[in-house]
mmCIF file with all atom_site columns, C-alpha atoms in Angstrom:
data_model
loop_
_atom_site.group_PDB
_atom_site.id
_atom_site.type_symbol
_atom_site.label_atom_id
_atom_site.label_alt_id
_atom_site.label_comp_id
_atom_site.label_asym_id
_atom_site.label_entity_id
_atom_site.label_seq_id
_atom_site.pdbx_PDB_ins_code
_atom_site.Cartn_x
_atom_site.Cartn_y
_atom_site.Cartn_z
_atom_site.occupancy
_atom_site.B_iso_or_equiv
_atom_site.pdbx_formal_charge
_atom_site.auth_seq_id
_atom_site.auth_comp_id
_atom_site.auth_asym_id
_atom_site.auth_atom_id
_atom_site.pdbx_PDB_model_num
ATOM 1   C CA . VAL A 1 1   ? 0.646   -7.470  -12.244 1.00 0.00 ? 1   VAL A CA 1
ATOM 2   C CA . TYR A 1 2   ? 1.100   -11.078 -13.305 1.00 0.00 ? 2   TYR A CA 1
ATOM 3   C CA . LEU A 1 3   ? 1.258   -14.331 -11.384 1.00 0.00 ? 3   LEU A CA 1
ATOM 4   C CA . GLY A 1 4   ? 4.567   -16.102 -11.847 1.00 0.00 ? 4   GLY A CA 1
ATOM 5   C CA . GLU A 1 5   ? 6.596   -18.809 -10.199 1.00 0.00 ? 5   GLU A CA 1
ATOM 6   C CA . THR A 1 6   ? 10.227  -19.132 -9.287  1.00 0.00 ? 6   THR A CA 1
ATOM 7   C CA . SER A 1 7   ? 12.408  -21.497 -11.263 1.00 0.00 ? 7   SER A CA 1
ATOM 8   C CA . GLY A 1 8   ? 13.412  -24.527 -9.259  1.00 0.00 ? 8   GLY A CA 1
ATOM 9   C CA . THR A 1 9   ? 11.008  -24.253 -6.313  1.00 0.00 ? 9   THR A CA 1
ATOM 10  C CA . GLY A 1 10  ? 7.889   -23.242 -8.247  1.00 0.00 ? 10  GLY A CA 1
ATOM 11  C CA . ARG A 1 11  ? 6.945   -20.766 -5.493  1.00 0.00 ? 11  ARG A CA 1
ATOM 12  C CA . LYS A 1 12  ? 4.286   -18.269 -6.623  1.00 0.00 ? 12  LYS A CA 1
ATOM 13  C CA . VAL A 1 13  ? 5.348   -14.641 -7.055  1.00 0.00 ? 13  VAL A CA 1
ATOM 14  C CA . ALA A 1 14  ? 3.734   -11.460 -8.340  1.00 0.00 ? 14  ALA A CA 1
ATOM 15  C CA . VAL A 1 15  ? 5.510   -9.857  -11.307 1.00 0.00 ? 15  VAL A CA 1
ATOM 16  C CA . LYS A 1 16  ? 4.849   -6.233  -12.126 1.00 0.00 ? 16  LYS A CA 1
ATOM 17  C CA . PHE A 1 17  ? 5.973   -4.758  -15.453 1.00 0.00 ? 17  PHE A CA 1
ATOM 18  C CA . LEU A 1 18  ? 6.229   -1.136  -16.448 1.00 0.00 ? 18  LEU A CA 1
ATOM 19  C CA . HIS A 1 19  ? 4.781   -0.665  -19.941 1.00 0.00 ? 19  HIS A CA 1
ATOM 20  C CA . PRO A 1 20  ? 7.652   -0.296  -22.442 1.00 0.00 ? 20  PRO A CA 1
ATOM 21  C CA . GLU A 1 21  ? 6.469   3.169   -23.513 1.00 0.00 ? 21  GLU A CA 1
ATOM 22  C CA . LEU A 1 22  ? 6.654   4.319   -19.877 1.00 0.00 ? 22  LEU A CA 1
ATOM 23  C CA . SER A 1 23  ? 10.162  2.941   -19.345 1.00 0.00 ? 23  SER A CA 1
ATOM 24  C CA . ALA A 1 24  ? 11.839  5.968   -20.999 1.00 0.00 ? 24  ALA A CA 1
ATOM 25  C CA . ASP A 1 25  ? 14.637  7.525   -18.946 1.00 0.00 ? 25  ASP A CA 1
ATOM 26  C CA . ASP A 1 26  ? 12.717  10.760  -18.371 1.00 0.00 ? 26  ASP A CA 1
ATOM 27  C CA . SER A 1 27  ? 9.347   9.180   -17.564 1.00 0.00 ? 27  SER A CA 1
ATOM 28  C CA . SER A 1 28  ? 7.668   10.015  -14.240 1.00 0.00 ? 28  SER A CA 1
ATOM 29  C CA . SER A 1 29  ? 6.189   6.497   -14.347 1.00 0.00 ? 29  SER A CA 1
ATOM 30  C CA . ARG A 1 30  ? 9.696   5.068   -14.519 1.00 0.00 ? 30  ARG A CA 1
ATOM 31  C CA . GLU A 1 31  ? 10.728  7.260   -11.580 1.00 0.00 ? 31  GLU A CA 1
ATOM 32  C CA . ARG A 1 32  ? 7.771   5.951   -9.493  1.00 0.00 ? 32  ARG A CA 1
ATOM 33  C CA . PHE A 1 33  ? 8.555   2.361   -10.505 1.00 0.00 ? 33  PHE A CA 1
ATOM 34  C CA . GLU A 1 34  ? 12.218  2.721   -9.498  1.00 0.00 ? 34  GLU A CA 1
ATOM 35  C CA . ARG A 1 35  ? 11.155  4.406   -6.248  1.00 0.00 ? 35  ARG A CA 1
ATOM 36  C CA . GLU A 1 36  ? 8.836   1.494   -5.471  1.00 0.00 ? 36  GLU A CA 1
ATOM 37  C CA . MET A 1 37  ? 11.731  -0.942  -5.942  1.00 0.00 ? 37  MET A CA 1
ATOM 38  C CA . ARG A 1 38  ? 14.029  1.093   -3.658  1.00 0.00 ? 38  ARG A CA 1
ATOM 39  C CA . VAL A 1 39  ? 11.374  1.512   -0.966  1.00 0.00 ? 39  VAL A CA 1
ATOM 40  C CA . LEU A 1 40  ? 10.480  -2.195  -0.977  1.00 0.00 ? 40  LEU A CA 1
ATOM 41  C CA . GLN A 1 41  ? 14.186  -3.057  -0.678  1.00 0.00 ? 41  GLN A CA 1
ATOM 42  C CA . ASP A 1 42  ? 14.630  -0.586  2.197   1.00 0.00 ? 42  ASP A CA 1
ATOM 43  C CA . LEU A 1 43  ? 11.535  -1.862  4.040   1.00 0.00 ? 43  LEU A CA 1
ATOM 44  C CA . LYS A 1 44  ? 12.112  -5.566  3.385   1.00 0.00 ? 44  LYS A CA 1
ATOM 45  C CA . ALA A 1 45  ? 12.672  -6.359  7.065   1.00 0.00 ? 45  ALA A CA 1
ATOM 46  C CA . PHE A 1 46  ? 9.302   -4.985  8.169   1.00 0.00 ? 46  PHE A CA 1
ATOM 47  C CA . ARG A 1 47  ? 6.266   -7.198  8.618   1.00 0.00 ? 47  ARG A CA 1
ATOM 48  C CA . GLY A 1 48  ? 3.085   -6.341  6.795   1.00 0.00 ? 48  GLY A CA 1
ATOM 49  C CA . ILE A 1 49  ? 4.757   -5.102  3.623   1.00 0.00 ? 49  ILE A CA 1
ATOM 50  C CA . VAL A 1 50  ? 4.703   -7.026  0.373   1.00 0.00 ? 50  VAL A CA 1
ATOM 51  C CA . GLN A 1 51  ? 8.187   -8.529  0.136   1.00 0.00 ? 51  GLN A CA 1
ATOM 52  C CA . PHE A 1 52  ? 10.607  -7.535  -2.626  1.00 0.00 ? 52  PHE A CA 1
ATOM 53  C CA . GLU A 1 53  ? 12.180  -10.474 -4.472  1.00 0.00 ? 53  GLU A CA 1
ATOM 54  C CA . ASP A 1 54  ? 13.912  -9.004  -7.523  1.00 0.00 ? 54  ASP A CA 1
ATOM 55  C CA . GLY A 1 55  ? 13.763  -6.160  -9.998  1.00 0.00 ? 55  GLY A CA 1
ATOM 56  C CA . GLY A 1 56  ? 15.497  -4.659  -12.999 1.00 0.00 ? 56  GLY A CA 1
ATOM 57  C CA . LYS A 1 57  ? 15.213  -4.521  -16.781 1.00 0.00 ? 57  LYS A CA 1
ATOM 58  C CA . ILE A 1 58  ? 14.683  -7.175  -19.393 1.00 0.00 ? 58  ILE A CA 1
ATOM 59  C CA . GLU A 1 59  ? 16.476  -7.134  -22.777 1.00 0.00 ? 59  GLU A CA 1
ATOM 60  C CA . ASN A 1 60  ? 14.096  -4.632  -24.405 1.00 0.00 ? 60  ASN A CA 1
ATOM 61  C CA . GLY A 1 61  ? 14.591  -2.136  -21.550 1.00 0.00 ? 61  GLY A CA 1
ATOM 62  C CA . GLN A 1 62  ? 11.218  -2.850  -19.941 1.00 0.00 ? 62  GLN A CA 1
ATOM 63  C CA . MET A 1 63  ? 11.380  -2.664  -16.160 1.00 0.00 ? 63  MET A CA 1
ATOM 64  C CA . PHE A 1 64  ? 10.069  -5.420  -13.895 1.00 0.00 ? 64  PHE A CA 1
ATOM 65  C CA . LEU A 1 65  ? 9.527   -5.983  -10.191 1.00 0.00 ? 65  LEU A CA 1
ATOM 66  C CA . VAL A 1 66  ? 9.122   -9.406  -8.566  1.00 0.00 ? 66  VAL A CA 1
ATOM 67  C CA . MET A 1 67  ? 7.320   -9.491  -5.207  1.00 0.00 ? 67  MET A CA 1
ATOM 68  C CA . GLU A 1 68  ? 5.858   -12.100 -2.927  1.00 0.00 ? 68  GLU A CA 1
ATOM 69  C CA . TYR A 1 69  ? 2.495   -13.401 -4.072  1.00 0.00 ? 69  TYR A CA 1
ATOM 70  C CA . VAL A 1 70  ? -0.111  -12.412 -1.503  1.00 0.00 ? 70  VAL A CA 1
ATOM 71  C CA . ALA A 1 71  ? -2.899  -15.014 -1.405  1.00 0.00 ? 71  ALA A CA 1
ATOM 72  C CA . ALA A 1 72  ? -5.326  -12.834 0.530   1.00 0.00 ? 72  ALA A CA 1
ATOM 73  C CA . PRO A 1 73  ? -8.195  -10.621 -0.593  1.00 0.00 ? 73  PRO A CA 1
ATOM 74  C CA . THR A 1 74  ? -7.842  -6.861  -0.710  1.00 0.00 ? 74  THR A CA 1
ATOM 75  C CA . LEU A 1 75  ? -9.759  -4.811  1.819   1.00 0.00 ? 75  LEU A CA 1
ATOM 76  C CA . ASP A 1 76  ? -11.990 -3.366  -0.914  1.00 0.00 ? 76  ASP A CA 1
ATOM 77  C CA . LYS A 1 77  ? -12.974 -6.938  -1.898  1.00 0.00 ? 77  LYS A CA 1
ATOM 78  C CA . ILE A 1 78  ? -13.783 -7.758  1.735   1.00 0.00 ? 78  ILE A CA 1
ATOM 79  C CA . ILE A 1 79  ? -15.876 -4.589  1.995   1.00 0.00 ? 79  ILE A CA 1
ATOM 80  C CA . SER A 1 80  ? -17.801 -5.306  -1.217  1.00 0.00 ? 80  SER A CA 1
ATOM 81  C CA . ASP A 1 81  ? -18.424 -8.922  -0.109  1.00 0.00 ? 81  ASP A CA 1
ATOM 82  C CA . ASN A 1 82  ? -20.001 -7.672  3.141   1.00 0.00 ? 82  ASN A CA 1
ATOM 83  C CA . SER A 1 83  ? -22.881 -5.535  1.891   1.00 0.00 ? 83  SER A CA 1
ATOM 84  C CA . ASN A 1 84  ? -24.127 -4.949  5.446   1.00 0.00 ? 84  ASN A CA 1
ATOM 85  C CA . GLY A 1 85  ? -20.670 -3.896  6.621   1.00 0.00 ? 85  GLY A CA 1
ATOM 86  C CA . LEU A 1 86  ? -18.172 -5.688  8.772   1.00 0.00 ? 86  LEU A CA 1
ATOM 87  C CA . VAL A 1 87  ? -18.819 -6.444  12.396  1.00 0.00 ? 87  VAL A CA 1
ATOM 88  C CA . GLN A 1 88  ? -17.493 -3.405  14.250  1.00 0.00 ? 88  GLN A CA 1
ATOM 89  C CA . ILE A 1 89  ? -14.958 -5.299  16.340  1.00 0.00 ? 89  ILE A CA 1
ATOM 90  C CA . ARG A 1 90  ? -13.486 -6.959  13.214  1.00 0.00 ? 90  ARG A CA 1
ATOM 91  C CA . ALA A 1 91  ? -13.214 -3.617  11.405  1.00 0.00 ? 91  ALA A CA 1
ATOM 92  C CA . ILE A 1 92  ? -11.423 -2.119  14.406  1.00 0.00 ? 92  ILE A CA 1
ATOM 93  C CA . GLN A 1 93  ? -9.032  -5.097  14.526  1.00 0.00 ? 93  GLN A CA 1
ATOM 94  C CA . ILE A 1 94  ? -8.191  -4.592  10.839  1.00 0.00 ? 94  ILE A CA 1
ATOM 95  C CA . VAL A 1 95  ? -7.582  -0.855  11.304  1.00 0.00 ? 95  VAL A CA 1
ATOM 96  C CA . VAL A 1 96  ? -5.360  -1.500  14.351  1.00 0.00 ? 96  VAL A CA 1
ATOM 97  C CA . GLU A 1 97  ? -3.363  -4.046  12.327  1.00 0.00 ? 97  GLU A CA 1
ATOM 98  C CA . ILE A 1 98  ? -2.936  -1.539  9.465   1.00 0.00 ? 98  ILE A CA 1
ATOM 99  C CA . LEU A 1 99  ? -1.731  1.134   11.884  1.00 0.00 ? 99  LEU A CA 1
ATOM 100 C CA . SER A 1 100 ? 0.703   -1.304  13.529  1.00 0.00 ? 100 SER A CA 1
ATOM 101 C CA . VAL A 1 101 ? 2.238   -1.936  10.103  1.00 0.00 ? 101 VAL A CA 1
ATOM 102 C CA . LEU A 1 102 ? 2.414   1.793   9.303   1.00 0.00 ? 102 LEU A CA 1
ATOM 103 C CA . GLU A 1 103 ? 4.113   2.761   12.563  1.00 0.00 ? 103 GLU A CA 1
ATOM 104 C CA . PRO A 1 104 ? 7.582   1.298   11.843  1.00 0.00 ? 104 PRO A CA 1
ATOM 105 C CA . ILE A 1 105 ? 7.384   2.542   8.242   1.00 0.00 ? 105 ILE A CA 1
ATOM 106 C CA . HIS A 1 106 ? 6.871   6.075   9.520   1.00 0.00 ? 106 HIS A CA 1
ATOM 107 C CA . HIS A 1 107 ? 9.656   5.630   12.084  1.00 0.00 ? 107 HIS A CA 1
ATOM 108 C CA . ARG A 1 108 ? 11.891  4.651   9.164   1.00 0.00 ? 108 ARG A CA 1
ATOM 109 C CA . ARG A 1 109 ? 10.804  7.985   7.614   1.00 0.00 ? 109 ARG A CA 1
ATOM 110 C CA . PHE A 1 110 ? 8.716   6.677   4.724   1.00 0.00 ? 110 PHE A CA 1
ATOM 111 C CA . VAL A 1 111 ? 5.173   7.679   3.871   1.00 0.00 ? 111 VAL A CA 1
ATOM 112 C CA . HIS A 1 112 ? 3.029   5.356   1.721   1.00 0.00 ? 112 HIS A CA 1
ATOM 113 C CA . ARG A 1 113 ? 0.903   8.162   0.148   1.00 0.00 ? 113 ARG A CA 1
ATOM 114 C CA . ASP A 1 114 ? -1.548  5.765   -1.557  1.00 0.00 ? 114 ASP A CA 1
ATOM 115 C CA . LEU A 1 115 ? -3.112  3.949   1.367   1.00 0.00 ? 115 LEU A CA 1
ATOM 116 C CA . LYS A 1 116 ? -6.527  2.734   0.264   1.00 0.00 ? 116 LYS A CA 1
ATOM 117 C CA . PRO A 1 117 ? -8.492  -0.521  0.536   1.00 0.00 ? 117 PRO A CA 1
ATOM 118 C CA . HIS A 1 118 ? -7.299  -1.678  -2.895  1.00 0.00 ? 118 HIS A CA 1
ATOM 119 C CA . ASN A 1 119 ? -3.677  -1.539  -1.637  1.00 0.00 ? 119 ASN A CA 1
ATOM 120 C CA . ILE A 1 120 ? -4.270  -3.521  1.556   1.00 0.00 ? 120 ILE A CA 1
ATOM 121 C CA . CYS A 1 121 ? -4.546  -7.325  1.606   1.00 0.00 ? 121 CYS A CA 1
ATOM 122 C CA . VAL A 1 122 ? -6.064  -8.936  4.683   1.00 0.00 ? 122 VAL A CA 1
ATOM 123 C CA . TYR A 1 123 ? -5.341  -12.467 5.886   1.00 0.00 ? 123 TYR A CA 1
ATOM 124 C CA . ASP A 1 124 ? -8.177  -13.775 8.030   1.00 0.00 ? 124 ASP A CA 1
ATOM 125 C CA . GLU A 1 125 ? -6.709  -16.314 10.470  1.00 0.00 ? 125 GLU A CA 1
ATOM 126 C CA . PRO A 1 126 ? -4.518  -15.178 12.040  1.00 0.00 ? 126 PRO A CA 1
ATOM 127 C CA . LEU A 1 127 ? -5.361  -11.579 11.212  1.00 0.00 ? 127 LEU A CA 1
ATOM 128 C CA . ALA A 1 128 ? -2.547  -9.934  9.277   1.00 0.00 ? 128 ALA A CA 1
ATOM 129 C CA . VAL A 1 129 ? -2.293  -7.309  6.560   1.00 0.00 ? 129 VAL A CA 1
ATOM 130 C CA . ARG A 1 130 ? 0.068   -6.707  3.651   1.00 0.00 ? 130 ARG A CA 1
ATOM 131 C CA . LEU A 1 131 ? 0.460   -3.210  2.255   1.00 0.00 ? 131 LEU A CA 1
ATOM 132 C CA . LEU A 1 132 ? 0.894   -3.067  -1.502  1.00 0.00 ? 132 LEU A CA 1
ATOM 133 C CA . ASP A 1 133 ? 1.838   -0.491  -4.157  1.00 0.00 ? 133 ASP A CA 1
ATOM 134 C CA . PHE A 1 134 ? 4.605   1.714   -2.848  1.00 0.00 ? 134 PHE A CA 1
ATOM 135 C CA . GLY A 1 135 ? 4.960   3.600   -6.160  1.00 0.00 ? 135 GLY A CA 1
ATOM 136 C CA . LEU A 1 136 ? 3.841   6.917   -4.657  1.00 0.00 ? 136 LEU A CA 1
ATOM 137 C CA . SER A 1 137 ? 5.686   6.474   -1.360  1.00 0.00 ? 137 SER A CA 1
ATOM 138 C CA . LYS A 1 138 ? 8.350   8.946   -0.403  1.00 0.00 ? 138 LYS A CA 1
ATOM 139 C CA . PRO A 1 139 ? 10.980  9.292   2.254   1.00 0.00 ? 139 PRO A CA 1
ATOM 140 C CA . TYR A 1 140 ? 10.697  12.411  4.362   1.00 0.00 ? 140 TYR A CA 1
ATOM 141 C CA . MET A 1 141 ? 13.282  14.313  6.328   1.00 0.00 ? 141 MET A CA 1
ATOM 142 C CA . GLU A 1 142 ? 13.129  16.454  9.432   1.00 0.00 ? 142 GLU A CA 1
ATOM 143 C CA . GLY A 1 143 ? 12.026  20.001  8.818   1.00 0.00 ? 143 GLY A CA 1
ATOM 144 C CA . LEU A 1 144 ? 10.874  20.888  5.327   1.00 0.00 ? 144 LEU A CA 1
ATOM 145 C CA . GLY A 1 145 ? 10.473  17.285  4.110   1.00 0.00 ? 145 GLY A CA 1
ATOM 146 C CA . TYR A 1 146 ? 8.162   16.337  6.973   1.00 0.00 ? 146 TYR A CA 1
ATOM 147 C CA . GLU A 1 147 ? 6.071   19.490  6.651   1.00 0.00 ? 147 GLU A CA 1
ATOM 148 C CA . LYS A 1 148 ? 5.776   19.067  2.903   1.00 0.00 ? 148 LYS A CA 1
ATOM 149 C CA . VAL A 1 149 ? 4.413   15.562  3.310   1.00 0.00 ? 149 VAL A CA 1
ATOM 150 C CA . THR A 1 150 ? 1.902   16.486  6.028   1.00 0.00 ? 150 THR A CA 1
ATOM 151 C CA . ARG A 1 151 ? 1.051   20.174  5.553   1.00 0.00 ? 151 ARG A CA 1
ATOM 152 C CA . ARG A 1 152 ? -2.377  21.570  4.785   1.00 0.00 ? 152 ARG A CA 1
ATOM 153 C CA . MET A 1 153 ? -2.394  25.061  3.386   1.00 0.00 ? 153 MET A CA 1
ATOM 154 C CA . GLN A 1 154 ? -5.038  27.622  4.412   1.00 0.00 ? 154 GLN A CA 1
ATOM 155 C CA . GLY A 1 155 ? -7.596  24.914  5.130   1.00 0.00 ? 155 GLY A CA 1
ATOM 156 C CA . LYS A 1 156 ? -7.213  23.479  1.622   1.00 0.00 ? 156 LYS A CA 1
ATOM 157 C CA . ARG A 1 157 ? -5.384  20.321  0.916   1.00 0.00 ? 157 ARG A CA 1
ATOM 158 C CA . ASP A 1 158 ? -2.196  20.774  -1.075  1.00 0.00 ? 158 ASP A CA 1
ATOM 159 C CA . PRO A 1 159 ? -2.593  18.257  -3.962  1.00 0.00 ? 159 PRO A CA 1
ATOM 160 C CA . GLY A 1 160 ? 1.119   17.449  -3.878  1.00 0.00 ? 160 GLY A CA 1
ATOM 161 C CA . VAL A 1 161 ? 1.130   16.187  -0.309  1.00 0.00 ? 161 VAL A CA 1
ATOM 162 C CA . THR A 1 162 ? -0.483  13.485  1.761   1.00 0.00 ? 162 THR A CA 1
ATOM 163 C CA . SER A 1 163 ? -1.253  13.321  5.458   1.00 0.00 ? 163 SER A CA 1
ATOM 164 C CA . LEU A 1 164 ? 0.611   10.893  7.682   1.00 0.00 ? 164 LEU A CA 1
ATOM 165 C CA . HIS A 1 165 ? -2.753  10.196  9.261   1.00 0.00 ? 165 HIS A CA 1
ATOM 166 C CA . GLY A 1 166 ? -4.205  8.531   6.144   1.00 0.00 ? 166 GLY A CA 1
ATOM 167 C CA . GLY A 1 167 ? -4.987  5.387   8.122   1.00 0.00 ? 167 GLY A CA 1
ATOM 168 C CA . GLY A 1 168 ? -7.837  7.308   9.724   1.00 0.00 ? 168 GLY A CA 1
ATOM 169 C CA . THR A 1 169 ? -9.713  7.373   6.425   1.00 0.00 ? 169 THR A CA 1
ATOM 170 C CA . ILE A 1 170 ? -9.822  3.592   6.074   1.00 0.00 ? 170 ILE A CA 1
ATOM 171 C CA . PRO A 1 171 ? -12.843 3.100   8.424   1.00 0.00 ? 171 PRO A CA 1
ATOM 172 C CA . SER A 1 172 ? -14.869 5.539   6.289   1.00 0.00 ? 172 SER A CA 1
ATOM 173 C CA . THR A 1 173 ? -13.766 4.232   2.981   1.00 0.00 ? 173 THR A CA 1
ATOM 174 C CA . LYS A 1 174 ? -15.401 3.626   -0.365  1.00 0.00 ? 174 LYS A CA 1
ATOM 175 C CA . ARG A 1 175 ? -18.160 1.100   -0.203  1.00 0.00 ? 175 ARG A CA 1
ATOM 176 C CA . SER A 1 176 ? -20.548 0.667   -3.074  1.00 0.00 ? 176 SER A CA 1
ATOM 177 C CA . GLY A 1 177 ? -19.192 3.858   -4.628  1.00 0.00 ? 177 GLY A CA 1
ATOM 178 C CA . CYS A 1 178 ? -19.914 6.018   -1.566  1.00 0.00 ? 178 CYS A CA 1
ATOM 179 C CA . PRO A 1 179 ? -16.614 7.471   -0.234  1.00 0.00 ? 179 PRO A CA 1
ATOM 180 C CA . ASN A 1 180 ? -17.928 8.415   3.223   1.00 0.00 ? 180 ASN A CA 1
ATOM 181 C CA . ARG A 1 181 ? -19.856 5.283   4.048   1.00 0.00 ? 181 ARG A CA 1
ATOM 182 C CA . PRO A 1 182 ? -18.440 3.518   7.106   1.00 0.00 ? 182 PRO A CA 1
ATOM 183 C CA . LEU A 1 183 ? -16.478 0.292   6.826   1.00 0.00 ? 183 LEU A CA 1
ATOM 184 C CA . PHE A 1 184 ? -18.598 -1.266  9.557   1.00 0.00 ? 184 PHE A CA 1
ATOM 185 C CA . LEU A 1 185 ? -22.312 -0.900  10.147  1.00 0.00 ? 185 LEU A CA 1
ATOM 186 C CA . ARG A 1 186 ? -23.281 -3.871  12.300  1.00 0.00 ? 186 ARG A CA 1
ATOM 187 C CA . HIS A 1 187 ? -22.614 -3.845  16.016  1.00 0.00 ? 187 HIS A CA 1
ATOM 188 C CA . HIS A 1 188 ? -20.887 -6.772  17.651  1.00 0.00 ? 188 HIS A CA 1
ATOM 189 C CA . SER A 1 189 ? -23.178 -8.416  20.163  1.00 0.00 ? 189 SER A CA 1
ATOM 190 C CA . VAL A 1 190 ? -21.525 -9.706  23.319  1.00 0.00 ? 190 VAL A CA 1
#
């Protein structure tokens, strides 16, 4: 992802390119890239989602995606900068904000499928989040589609599906390379 600016206004934007070798018509990477463009277009009206600006192909066939530039740190950066953990109340506020962004996405029948601290930017004041990287997201339908996205088979996770409840893993996310270490360790004193 590159930092760019719009012609005329000079507004900063993020520009994502798909490597030319992955832009082949039968490439799964191309399929994910095109899906990300469609999903971002479909979800453009929702708050908390990186905003789609433009997308397509350049002369050599390489695909590109232009999105809003998000000038906020990712949640994994915030976690690594707070070696003692976040204050519990702040961590809860962040998780609630993430879930409030996910709710309308799920009502629109989309599932992110790659929700992790690296794909969540957090603005501090006022608190707001932006979800990034919708390349693995998928729409789901009633019946089979919904079950396929959320199902667990015989107590083992089906590697081709993701739970709708992925937001619940964010409080116990990677921190210093330990996947089950809590996001917050300090207690808020009142």
